GROMACS .gro file of C-alpha atoms in nm:
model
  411
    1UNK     CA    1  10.667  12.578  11.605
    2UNK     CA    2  10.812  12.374  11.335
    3UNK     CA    3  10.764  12.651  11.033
    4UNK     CA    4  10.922  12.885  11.289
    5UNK     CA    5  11.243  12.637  11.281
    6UNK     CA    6  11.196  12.574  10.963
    7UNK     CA    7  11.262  12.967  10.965
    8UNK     CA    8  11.559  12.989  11.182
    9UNK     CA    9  11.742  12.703  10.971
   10UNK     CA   10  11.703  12.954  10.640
   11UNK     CA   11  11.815  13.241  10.837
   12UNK     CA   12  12.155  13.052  11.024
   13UNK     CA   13  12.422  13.031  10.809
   14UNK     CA   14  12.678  12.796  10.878
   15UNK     CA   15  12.360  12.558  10.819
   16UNK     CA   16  12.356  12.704  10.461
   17UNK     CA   17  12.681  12.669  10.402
   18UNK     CA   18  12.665  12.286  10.554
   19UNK     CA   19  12.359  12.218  10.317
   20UNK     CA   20  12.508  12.375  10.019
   21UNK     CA   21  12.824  12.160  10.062
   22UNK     CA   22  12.641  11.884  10.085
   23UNK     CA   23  12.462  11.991   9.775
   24UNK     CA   24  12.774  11.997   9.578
   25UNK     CA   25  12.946  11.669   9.718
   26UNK     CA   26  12.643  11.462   9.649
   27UNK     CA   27  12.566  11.600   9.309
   28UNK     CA   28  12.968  11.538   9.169
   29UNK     CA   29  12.908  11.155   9.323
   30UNK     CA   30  12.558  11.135   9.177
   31UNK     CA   31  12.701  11.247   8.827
   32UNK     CA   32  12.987  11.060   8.836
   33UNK     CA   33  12.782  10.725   8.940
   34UNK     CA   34  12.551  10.790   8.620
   35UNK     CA   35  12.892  10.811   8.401
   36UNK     CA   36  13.031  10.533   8.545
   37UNK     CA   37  12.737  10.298   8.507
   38UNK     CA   38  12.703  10.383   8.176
   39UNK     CA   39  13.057  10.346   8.075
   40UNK     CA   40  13.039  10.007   8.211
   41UNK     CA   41  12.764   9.913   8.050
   42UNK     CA   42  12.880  10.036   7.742
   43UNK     CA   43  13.207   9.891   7.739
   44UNK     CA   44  13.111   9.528   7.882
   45UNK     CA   45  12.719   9.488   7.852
   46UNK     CA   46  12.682   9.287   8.141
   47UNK     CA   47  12.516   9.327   8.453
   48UNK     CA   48  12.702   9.135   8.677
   49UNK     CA   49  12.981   9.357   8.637
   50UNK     CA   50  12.721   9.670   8.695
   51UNK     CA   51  12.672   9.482   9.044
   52UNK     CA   52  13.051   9.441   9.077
   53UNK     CA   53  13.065   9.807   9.078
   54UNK     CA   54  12.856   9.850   9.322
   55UNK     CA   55  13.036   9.582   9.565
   56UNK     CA   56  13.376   9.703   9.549
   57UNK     CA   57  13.267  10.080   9.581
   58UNK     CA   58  13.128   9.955   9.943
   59UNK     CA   59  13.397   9.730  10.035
   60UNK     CA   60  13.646   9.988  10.166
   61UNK     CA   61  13.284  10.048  10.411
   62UNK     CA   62  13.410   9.722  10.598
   63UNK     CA   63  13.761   9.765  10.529
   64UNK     CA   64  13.788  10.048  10.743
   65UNK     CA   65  13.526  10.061  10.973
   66UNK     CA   66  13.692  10.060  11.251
   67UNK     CA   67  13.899  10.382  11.227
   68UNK     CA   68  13.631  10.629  10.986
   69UNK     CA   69  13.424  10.657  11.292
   70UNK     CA   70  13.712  10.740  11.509
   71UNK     CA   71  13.851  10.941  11.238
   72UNK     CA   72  13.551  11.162  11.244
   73UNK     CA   73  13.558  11.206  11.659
   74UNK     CA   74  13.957  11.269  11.694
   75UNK     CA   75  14.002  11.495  11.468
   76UNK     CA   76  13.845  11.865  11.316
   77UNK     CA   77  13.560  11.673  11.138
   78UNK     CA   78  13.562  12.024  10.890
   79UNK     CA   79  13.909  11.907  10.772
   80UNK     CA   80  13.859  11.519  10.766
   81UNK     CA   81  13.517  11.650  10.522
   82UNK     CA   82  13.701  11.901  10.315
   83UNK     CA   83  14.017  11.604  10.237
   84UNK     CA   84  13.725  11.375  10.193
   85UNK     CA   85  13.598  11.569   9.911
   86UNK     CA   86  13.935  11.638   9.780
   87UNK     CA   87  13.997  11.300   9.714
   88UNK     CA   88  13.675  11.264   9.550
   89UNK     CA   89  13.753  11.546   9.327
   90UNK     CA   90  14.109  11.371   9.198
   91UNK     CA   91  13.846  11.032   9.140
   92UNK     CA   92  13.697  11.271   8.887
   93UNK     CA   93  14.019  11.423   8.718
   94UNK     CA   94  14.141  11.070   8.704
   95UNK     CA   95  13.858  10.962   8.516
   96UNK     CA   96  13.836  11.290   8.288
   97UNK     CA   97  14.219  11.222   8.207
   98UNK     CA   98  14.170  10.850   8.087
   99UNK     CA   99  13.841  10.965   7.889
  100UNK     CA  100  14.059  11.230   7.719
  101UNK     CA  101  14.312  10.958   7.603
  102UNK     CA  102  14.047  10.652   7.566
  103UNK     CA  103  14.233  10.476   7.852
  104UNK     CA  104  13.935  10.384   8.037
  105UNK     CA  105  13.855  10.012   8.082
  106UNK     CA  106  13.683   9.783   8.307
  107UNK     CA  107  13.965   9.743   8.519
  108UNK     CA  108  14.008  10.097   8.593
  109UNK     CA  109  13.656  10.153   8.706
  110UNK     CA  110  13.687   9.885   8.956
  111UNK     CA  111  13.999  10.075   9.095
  112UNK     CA  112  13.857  10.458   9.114
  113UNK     CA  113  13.513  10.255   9.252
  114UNK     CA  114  13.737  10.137   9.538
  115UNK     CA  115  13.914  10.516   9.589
  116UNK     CA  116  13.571  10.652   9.530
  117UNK     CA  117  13.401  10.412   9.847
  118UNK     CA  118  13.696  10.473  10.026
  119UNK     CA  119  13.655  10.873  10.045
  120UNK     CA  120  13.325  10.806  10.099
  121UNK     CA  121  13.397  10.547  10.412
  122UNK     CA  122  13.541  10.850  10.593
  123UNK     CA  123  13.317  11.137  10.484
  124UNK     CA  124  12.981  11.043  10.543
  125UNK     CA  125  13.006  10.942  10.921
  126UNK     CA  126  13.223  11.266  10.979
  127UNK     CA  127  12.930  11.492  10.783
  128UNK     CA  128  12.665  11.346  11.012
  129UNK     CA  129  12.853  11.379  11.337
  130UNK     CA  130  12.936  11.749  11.232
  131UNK     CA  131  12.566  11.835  11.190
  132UNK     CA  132  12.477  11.839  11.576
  133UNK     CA  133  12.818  12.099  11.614
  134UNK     CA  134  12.642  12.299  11.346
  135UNK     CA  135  12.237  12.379  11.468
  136UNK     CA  136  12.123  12.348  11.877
  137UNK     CA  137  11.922  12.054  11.958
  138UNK     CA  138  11.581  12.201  11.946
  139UNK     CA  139  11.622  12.280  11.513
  140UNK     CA  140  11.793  11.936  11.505
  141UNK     CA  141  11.464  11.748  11.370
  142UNK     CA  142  11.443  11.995  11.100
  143UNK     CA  143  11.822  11.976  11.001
  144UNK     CA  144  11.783  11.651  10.929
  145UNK     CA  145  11.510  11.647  10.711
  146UNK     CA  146  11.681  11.975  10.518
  147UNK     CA  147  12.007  11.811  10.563
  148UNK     CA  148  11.857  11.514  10.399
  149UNK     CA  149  11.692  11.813  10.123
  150UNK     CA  150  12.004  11.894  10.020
  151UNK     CA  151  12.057  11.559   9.938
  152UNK     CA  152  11.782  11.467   9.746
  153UNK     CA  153  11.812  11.805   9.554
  154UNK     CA  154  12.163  11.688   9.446
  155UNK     CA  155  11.984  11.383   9.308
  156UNK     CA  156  11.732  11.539   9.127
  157UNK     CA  157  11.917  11.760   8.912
  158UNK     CA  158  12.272  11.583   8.909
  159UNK     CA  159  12.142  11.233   8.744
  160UNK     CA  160  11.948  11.403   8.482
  161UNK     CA  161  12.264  11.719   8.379
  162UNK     CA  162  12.510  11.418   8.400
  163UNK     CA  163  12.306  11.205   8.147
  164UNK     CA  164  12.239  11.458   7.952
  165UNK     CA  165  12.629  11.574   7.924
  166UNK     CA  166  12.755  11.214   7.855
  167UNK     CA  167  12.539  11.178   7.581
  168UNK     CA  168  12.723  11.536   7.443
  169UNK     CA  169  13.076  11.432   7.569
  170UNK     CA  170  13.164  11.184   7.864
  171UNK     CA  171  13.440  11.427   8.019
  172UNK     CA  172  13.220  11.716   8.057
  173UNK     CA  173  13.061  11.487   8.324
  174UNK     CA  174  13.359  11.418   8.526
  175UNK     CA  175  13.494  11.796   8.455
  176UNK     CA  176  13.171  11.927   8.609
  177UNK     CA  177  13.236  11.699   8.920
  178UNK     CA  178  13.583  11.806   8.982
  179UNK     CA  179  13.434  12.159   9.021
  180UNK     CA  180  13.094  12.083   9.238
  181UNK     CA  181  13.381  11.900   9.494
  182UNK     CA  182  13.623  12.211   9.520
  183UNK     CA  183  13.331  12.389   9.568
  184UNK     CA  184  13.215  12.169   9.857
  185UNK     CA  185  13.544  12.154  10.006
  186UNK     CA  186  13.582  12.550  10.023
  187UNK     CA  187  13.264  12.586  10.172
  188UNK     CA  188  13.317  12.255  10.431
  189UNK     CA  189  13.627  12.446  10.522
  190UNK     CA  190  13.422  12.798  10.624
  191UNK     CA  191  13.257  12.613  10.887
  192UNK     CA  192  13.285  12.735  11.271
  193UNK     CA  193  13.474  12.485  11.479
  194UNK     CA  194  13.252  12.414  11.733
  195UNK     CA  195  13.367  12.014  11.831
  196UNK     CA  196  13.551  11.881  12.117
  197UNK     CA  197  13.778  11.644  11.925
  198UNK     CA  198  13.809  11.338  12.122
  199UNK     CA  199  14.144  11.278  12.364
  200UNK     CA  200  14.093  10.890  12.432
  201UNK     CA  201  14.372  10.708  12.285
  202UNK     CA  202  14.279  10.456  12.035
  203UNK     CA  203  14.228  10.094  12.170
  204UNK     CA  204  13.995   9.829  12.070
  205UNK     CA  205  13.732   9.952  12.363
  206UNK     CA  206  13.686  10.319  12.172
  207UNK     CA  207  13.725  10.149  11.805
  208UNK     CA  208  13.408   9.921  11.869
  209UNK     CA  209  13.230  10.180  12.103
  210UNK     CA  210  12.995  10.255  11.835
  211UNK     CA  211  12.919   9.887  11.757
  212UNK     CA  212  12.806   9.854  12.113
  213UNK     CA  213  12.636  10.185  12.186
  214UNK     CA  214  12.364  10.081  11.864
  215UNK     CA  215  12.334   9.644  12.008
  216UNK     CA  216  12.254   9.775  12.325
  217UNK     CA  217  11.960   9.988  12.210
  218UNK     CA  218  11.742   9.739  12.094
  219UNK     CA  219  11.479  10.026  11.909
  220UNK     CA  220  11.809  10.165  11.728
  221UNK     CA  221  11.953   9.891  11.630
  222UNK     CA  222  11.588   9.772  11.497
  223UNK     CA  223  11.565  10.092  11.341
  224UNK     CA  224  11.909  10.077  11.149
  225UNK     CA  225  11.869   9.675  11.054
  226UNK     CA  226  11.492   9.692  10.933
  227UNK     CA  227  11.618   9.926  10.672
  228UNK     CA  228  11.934   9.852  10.565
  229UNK     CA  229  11.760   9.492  10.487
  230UNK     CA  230  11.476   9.558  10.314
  231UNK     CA  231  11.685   9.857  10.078
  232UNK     CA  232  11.931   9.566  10.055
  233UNK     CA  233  11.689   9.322   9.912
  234UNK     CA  234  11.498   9.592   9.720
  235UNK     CA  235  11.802   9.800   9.577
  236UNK     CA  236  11.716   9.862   9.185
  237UNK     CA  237  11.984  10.131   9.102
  238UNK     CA  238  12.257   9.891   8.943
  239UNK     CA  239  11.984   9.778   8.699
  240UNK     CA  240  11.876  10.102   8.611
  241UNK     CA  241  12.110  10.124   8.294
  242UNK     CA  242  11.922   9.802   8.167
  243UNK     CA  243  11.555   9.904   8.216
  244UNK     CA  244  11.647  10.239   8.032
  245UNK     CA  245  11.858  10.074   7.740
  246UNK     CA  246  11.660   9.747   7.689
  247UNK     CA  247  11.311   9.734   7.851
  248UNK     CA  248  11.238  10.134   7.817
  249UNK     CA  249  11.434  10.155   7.508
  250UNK     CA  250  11.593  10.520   7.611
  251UNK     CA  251  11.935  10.633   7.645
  252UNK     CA  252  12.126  10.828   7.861
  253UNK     CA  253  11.884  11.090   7.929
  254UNK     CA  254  11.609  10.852   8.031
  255UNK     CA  255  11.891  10.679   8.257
  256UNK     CA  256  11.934  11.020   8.412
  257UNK     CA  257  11.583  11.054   8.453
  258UNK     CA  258  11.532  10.712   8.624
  259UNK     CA  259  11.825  10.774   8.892
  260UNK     CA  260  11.643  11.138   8.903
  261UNK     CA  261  11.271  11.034   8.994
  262UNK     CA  262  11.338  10.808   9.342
  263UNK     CA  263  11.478  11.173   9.454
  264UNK     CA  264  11.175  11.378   9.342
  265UNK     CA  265  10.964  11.205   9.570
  266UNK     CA  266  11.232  11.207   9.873
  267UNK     CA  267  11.291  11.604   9.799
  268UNK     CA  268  10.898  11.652   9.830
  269UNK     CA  269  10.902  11.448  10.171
  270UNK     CA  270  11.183  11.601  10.324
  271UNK     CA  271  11.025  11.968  10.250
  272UNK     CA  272  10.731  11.849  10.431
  273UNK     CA  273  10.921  11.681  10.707
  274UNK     CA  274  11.104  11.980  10.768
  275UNK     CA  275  10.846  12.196  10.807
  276UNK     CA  276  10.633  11.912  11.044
  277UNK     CA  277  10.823  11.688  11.189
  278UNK     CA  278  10.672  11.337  11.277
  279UNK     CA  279  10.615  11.380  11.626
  280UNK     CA  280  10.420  11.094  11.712
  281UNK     CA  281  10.357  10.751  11.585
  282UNK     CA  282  10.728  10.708  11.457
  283UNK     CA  283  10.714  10.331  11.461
  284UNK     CA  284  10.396  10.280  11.271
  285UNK     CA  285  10.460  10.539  11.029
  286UNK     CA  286  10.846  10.442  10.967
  287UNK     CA  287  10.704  10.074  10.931
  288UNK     CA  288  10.432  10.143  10.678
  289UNK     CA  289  10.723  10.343  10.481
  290UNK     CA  290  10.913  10.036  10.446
  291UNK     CA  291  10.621   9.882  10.352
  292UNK     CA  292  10.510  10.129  10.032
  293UNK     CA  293  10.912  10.113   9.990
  294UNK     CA  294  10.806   9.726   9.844
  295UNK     CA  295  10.544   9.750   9.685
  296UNK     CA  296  10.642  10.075   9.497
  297UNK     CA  297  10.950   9.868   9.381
  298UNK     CA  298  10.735   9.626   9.246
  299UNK     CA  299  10.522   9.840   9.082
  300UNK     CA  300  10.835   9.946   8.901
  301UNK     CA  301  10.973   9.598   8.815
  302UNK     CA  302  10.587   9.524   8.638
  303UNK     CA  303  10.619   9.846   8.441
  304UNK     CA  304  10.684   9.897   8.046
  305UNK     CA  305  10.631  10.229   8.034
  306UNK     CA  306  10.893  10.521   8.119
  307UNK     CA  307  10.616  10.769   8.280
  308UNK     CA  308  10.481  10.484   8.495
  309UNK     CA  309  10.816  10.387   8.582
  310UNK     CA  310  10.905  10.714   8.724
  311UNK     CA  311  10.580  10.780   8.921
  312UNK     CA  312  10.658  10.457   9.124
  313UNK     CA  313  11.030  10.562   9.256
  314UNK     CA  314  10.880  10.880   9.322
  315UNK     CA  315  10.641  10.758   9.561
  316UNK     CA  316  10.978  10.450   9.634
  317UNK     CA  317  11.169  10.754   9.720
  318UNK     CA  318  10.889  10.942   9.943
  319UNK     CA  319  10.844  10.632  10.128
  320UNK     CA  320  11.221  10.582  10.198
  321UNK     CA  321  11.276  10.957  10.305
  322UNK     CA  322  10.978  10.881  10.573
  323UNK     CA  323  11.221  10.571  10.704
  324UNK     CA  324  11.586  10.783  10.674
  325UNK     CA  325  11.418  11.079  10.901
  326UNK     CA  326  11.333  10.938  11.124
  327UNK     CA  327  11.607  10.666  11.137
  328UNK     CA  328  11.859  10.954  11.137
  329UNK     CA  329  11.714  11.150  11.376
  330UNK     CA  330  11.625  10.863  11.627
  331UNK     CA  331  11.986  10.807  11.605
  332UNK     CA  332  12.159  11.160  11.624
  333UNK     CA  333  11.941  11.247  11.925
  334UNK     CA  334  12.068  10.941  12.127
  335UNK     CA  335  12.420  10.991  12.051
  336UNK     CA  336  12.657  11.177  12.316
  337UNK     CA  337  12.859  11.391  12.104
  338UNK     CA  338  13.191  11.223  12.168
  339UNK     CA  339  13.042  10.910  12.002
  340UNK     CA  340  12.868  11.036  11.714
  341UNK     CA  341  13.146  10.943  11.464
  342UNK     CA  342  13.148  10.615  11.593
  343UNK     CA  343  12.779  10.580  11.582
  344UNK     CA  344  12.768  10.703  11.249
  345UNK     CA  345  13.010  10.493  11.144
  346UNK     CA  346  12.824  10.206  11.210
  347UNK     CA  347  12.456  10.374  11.042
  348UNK     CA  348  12.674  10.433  10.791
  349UNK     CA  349  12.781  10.067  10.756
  350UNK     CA  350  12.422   9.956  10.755
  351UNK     CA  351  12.304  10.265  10.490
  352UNK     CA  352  12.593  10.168  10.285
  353UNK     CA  353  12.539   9.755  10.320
  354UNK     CA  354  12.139   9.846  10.180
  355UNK     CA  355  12.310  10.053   9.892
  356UNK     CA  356  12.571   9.867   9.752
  357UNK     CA  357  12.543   9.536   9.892
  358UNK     CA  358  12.142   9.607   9.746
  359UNK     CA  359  12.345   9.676   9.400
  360UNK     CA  360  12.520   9.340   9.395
  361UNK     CA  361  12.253   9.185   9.511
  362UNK     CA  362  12.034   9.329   9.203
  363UNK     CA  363  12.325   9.218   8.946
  364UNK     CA  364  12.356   8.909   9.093
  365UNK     CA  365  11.965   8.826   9.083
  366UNK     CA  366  11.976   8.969   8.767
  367UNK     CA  367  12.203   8.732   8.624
  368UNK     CA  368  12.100   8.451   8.768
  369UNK     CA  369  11.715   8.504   8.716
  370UNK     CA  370  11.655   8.787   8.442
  371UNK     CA  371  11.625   9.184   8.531
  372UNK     CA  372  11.266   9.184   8.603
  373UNK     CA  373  11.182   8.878   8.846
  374UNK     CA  374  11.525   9.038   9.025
  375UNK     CA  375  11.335   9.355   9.055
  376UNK     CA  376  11.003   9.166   9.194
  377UNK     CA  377  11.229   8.926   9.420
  378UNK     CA  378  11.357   9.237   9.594
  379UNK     CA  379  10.985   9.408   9.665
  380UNK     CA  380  10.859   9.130   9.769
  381UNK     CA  381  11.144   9.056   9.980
  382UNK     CA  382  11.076   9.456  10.178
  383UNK     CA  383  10.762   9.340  10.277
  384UNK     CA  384  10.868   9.029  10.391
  385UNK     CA  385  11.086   9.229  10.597
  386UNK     CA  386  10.867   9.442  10.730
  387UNK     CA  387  10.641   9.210  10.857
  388UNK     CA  388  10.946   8.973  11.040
  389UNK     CA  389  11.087   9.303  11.190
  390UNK     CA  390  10.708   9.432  11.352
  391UNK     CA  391  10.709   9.086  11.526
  392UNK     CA  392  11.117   9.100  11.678
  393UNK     CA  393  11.092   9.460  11.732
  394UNK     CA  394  10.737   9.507  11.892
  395UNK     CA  395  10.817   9.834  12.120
  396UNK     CA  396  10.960   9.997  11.813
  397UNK     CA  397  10.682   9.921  11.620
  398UNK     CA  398  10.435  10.064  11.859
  399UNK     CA  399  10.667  10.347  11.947
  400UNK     CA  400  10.482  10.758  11.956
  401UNK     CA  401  10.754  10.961  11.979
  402UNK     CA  402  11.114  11.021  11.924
  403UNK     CA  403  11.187  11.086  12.245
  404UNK     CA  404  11.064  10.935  12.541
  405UNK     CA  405  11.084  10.986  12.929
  406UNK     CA  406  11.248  10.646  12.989
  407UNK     CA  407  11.532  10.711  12.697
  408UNK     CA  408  11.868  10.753  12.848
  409UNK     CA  409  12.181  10.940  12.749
  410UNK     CA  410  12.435  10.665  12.835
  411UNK     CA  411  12.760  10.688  12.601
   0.00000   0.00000   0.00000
């Protein structure tokens, strides 16, 4: 049954042209994150400020909360996407321009970091709520583990081309990204219009509707919190620009490689999750993801050796594909439509809160402790988590299936 949806997906195209948007959007933001790193790196060697990055890039997540989630339900969630990835694409022409005249500096980086989270803030709640609009509800398991495909696929190749073109010329990298997000947007754009765009009139009930929907499941919000800790505490991707320059003595190639391998792995479980979906055991499994999440990281903070150092975020990023499935799904599937913006607003708080909160959090240890012990303080740290959140979420622990009889539809 699942190869046979696997099947349908291929053959339904609006889902291909949803996947190969998100294809392009996430590999012009996974090139334009290697650039950036490195051109901080480069221009102030520290790590703090790598960190920095990372915070202000998810501050405009907070900023806004309120209104991306609400955003994404009022309006034509095709449109919000495609101006999304507009903006996104003008991030990258600003930073081509200032490359071309040698204008870029510390300061500006923090700025198109900020524009760059900002665009972001809106467009990934309004790209998960659109999914459900795109596929019917029985391929929906799939779609997220293709959906999530797409993704990985994006961070495969991206990381590794944009490496390997700063090395030849720093604009070709943020060139290349203008033309992956017009390419997005045009193909965000061909989408059916198949949502209801919500009529409520904003008010402080609607704006923290999705807040409430997620407390009031205690399984979802388990689900959401378990992981955006543990990433949080074991986030290594703002120090990746130090292990490649001065503990695996490589340059930007072997940076691209690093940010590359964590994707391998995820690309290879989301394949296989696609094709057979976890149907039962979802809590033990998701939990013993987490788990191999922390020691894989770890693993990686021991290591001296490039090839070792990449087999451990592939199996990091198998493990944490095993976790976003069925996270994502969980949540989707609970969701009334007319909520889903909100609801993903506030996933996308917590995904965004493990991500670059996690890189702050990694320059900040870093800093304060040296780049390794930060790494080893994080791992440890996921499987602290994982065994705290097994003992205040017991049912979700010891849940089979995604769906069960006594789960109820309540917006």
């Amino acid at each position: 049954m699942s190869v046979h949806g696997t099947s349908q997906l291929r053959h339904h195209r609006p889902f291909r042209a949803f996947w190969l948007a998100r294809v392009g959007t996430a590999s012009g933001f996974q090139m334009l994150t290697v650039a950036i790193g490195w051109q901080m790196y480069s221009l102030t060697g520290s790590v703090l400020d790598l960190g920095l990055v990372g915070l202000v890039e998810f501050m405009p997540r907070i900023l806004f909360i309120l209104f991306t989630g609400h955003v994404a339900d009022r309006f034509d969630r095709r449109k919000v996407a495609a101006l999304c990835q507009a903006a996104q694409a003008l991030v990258a022409l600003a930073l081509l321009i200032g490359t071309r005249v040698d204008g870029v500096s510390r300061e500006m980086i923090f700025v198109i970091a900020f524009l760059l989270g900002s665009a972001r803030a809106f467009e990934m709640p309004t790209t998960q709520a659109l999914l459900p609009n795109i596929v019917p509800p029985s391929l929906f398991p799939a779609a997220v583990a293709a959906s999530a495909s797409a993704l990985q696929t994006a961070t495969i190749v991206a990381p590794a081309i944009g490496g390997l073109l700063y090395a030849v010329d720093a604009g070709w990298v943020y060139g290349s990204s203008v033309v992956l997000y017009a390419l997005a947007l045009s193909l965000m754009l061909s989408l059916p219009a198949q949502q209801k765009p919500l009529k409520q009139k904003i008010s402080v009930e609607s704006l923290l509707a999705g807040f409430r929907f997620i407390r009031s499941r205690a399984e979802v919000f388990g689900a959401v919190s378990m992981d955006m800790v543990a990433v949080l505490l074991g986030g290594i991707n703002a120090l990746m620009p130090v292990f490649a320059k001065d503990i695996l003595l490589t340059g930007p190639w072997g940076l691209g490689l690093l940010r590359s391998a964590p994707a391998v792995g995820a690309l290879l479980m989301s394949v296989w999750l696609a094709r057979f979906p976890i149907e039962r055991k979802v809590g033990p499994v998701m939990f013993t993801s987490v788990a191999i999440f922390g020691v894989a990281t770890i693993g990686f903070g021991l290591s001296t050796s490039l090839w070792f150092s990449l087999a451990t975020l592939v199996l990091l990023g198998a493990a944490d594909m095993i976790s976003m499935v069925i996270r994502g799904a969980f949540v989707q599937l609970q969701t009334p439509d007319a909520m889903r913006g909100r609801v993903s607003a506030v996933n996308g708080l917590f995904i965004g809160a493990s991500n670059q909160l996690g890189d702050f959090r990694a320059g900040v240890s870093a800093a304060w402790f040296g780049t390794v012990p930060a790494v080893l303080i994080g791992g440890v740290g996921a499987l602290v988590v994982t065994g705290l959140w097994i003992r205040l979420f017991p049912t979700l622990a010891t849940r089979d299936r995604m769906h069960e009889p006594s789960d109820a539809q309540t917006p």
